[in-house]
Tab-separated table of C-alpha atoms in Angstrom:
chain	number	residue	atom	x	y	z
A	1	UNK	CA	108.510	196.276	50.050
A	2	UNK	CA	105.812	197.647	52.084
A	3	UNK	CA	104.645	200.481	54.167
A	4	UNK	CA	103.093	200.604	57.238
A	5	UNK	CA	99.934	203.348	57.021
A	6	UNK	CA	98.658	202.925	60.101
A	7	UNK	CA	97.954	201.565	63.311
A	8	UNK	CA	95.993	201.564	66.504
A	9	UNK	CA	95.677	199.326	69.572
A	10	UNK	CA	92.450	198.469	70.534
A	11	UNK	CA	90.606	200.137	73.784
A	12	UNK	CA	91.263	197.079	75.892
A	13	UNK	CA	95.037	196.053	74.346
A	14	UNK	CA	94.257	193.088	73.429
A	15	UNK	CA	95.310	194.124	69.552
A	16	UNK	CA	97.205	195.618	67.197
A	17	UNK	CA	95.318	196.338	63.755
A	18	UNK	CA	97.352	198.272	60.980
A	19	UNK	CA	97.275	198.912	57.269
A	20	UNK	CA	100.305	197.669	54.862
A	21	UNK	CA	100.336	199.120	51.588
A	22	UNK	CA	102.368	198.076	49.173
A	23	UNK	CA	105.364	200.204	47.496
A	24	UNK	CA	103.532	200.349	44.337
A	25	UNK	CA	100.517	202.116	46.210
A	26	UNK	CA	97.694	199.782	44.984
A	27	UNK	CA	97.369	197.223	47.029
A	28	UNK	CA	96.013	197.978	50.796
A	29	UNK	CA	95.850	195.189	53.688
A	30	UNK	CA	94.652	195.959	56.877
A	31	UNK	CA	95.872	193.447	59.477
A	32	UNK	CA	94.941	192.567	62.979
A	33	UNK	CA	97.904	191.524	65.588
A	34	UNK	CA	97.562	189.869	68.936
A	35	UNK	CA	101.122	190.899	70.975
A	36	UNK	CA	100.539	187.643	73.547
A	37	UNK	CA	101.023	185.093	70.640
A	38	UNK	CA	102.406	187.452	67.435
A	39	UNK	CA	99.669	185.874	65.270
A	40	UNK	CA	98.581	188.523	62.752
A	41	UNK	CA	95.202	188.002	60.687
A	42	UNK	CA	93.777	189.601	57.683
């Protein structure tokens, strides 16, 4: 189970980055997402 904290596109849309954190609250990911191929990067 996680939670997404937040997220933002980048100026030129090229990106999605957003934080997961996990349910227990002490683990945080932040995670970039490119919409044209769904490949998502830490």
């Amino acid at each position: 189970d996680n939670y997404i904290v937040k997220m933002a596109w980048r100026s030129d849309g090229s990106e999605l980055t957003f934080q997961r954190l996990n349910r227990f609250q002490n683990r945080l990911e932040v995670l970039a997402a490119d919409p044209m191929t769904g490949d998502v990067r830490t």
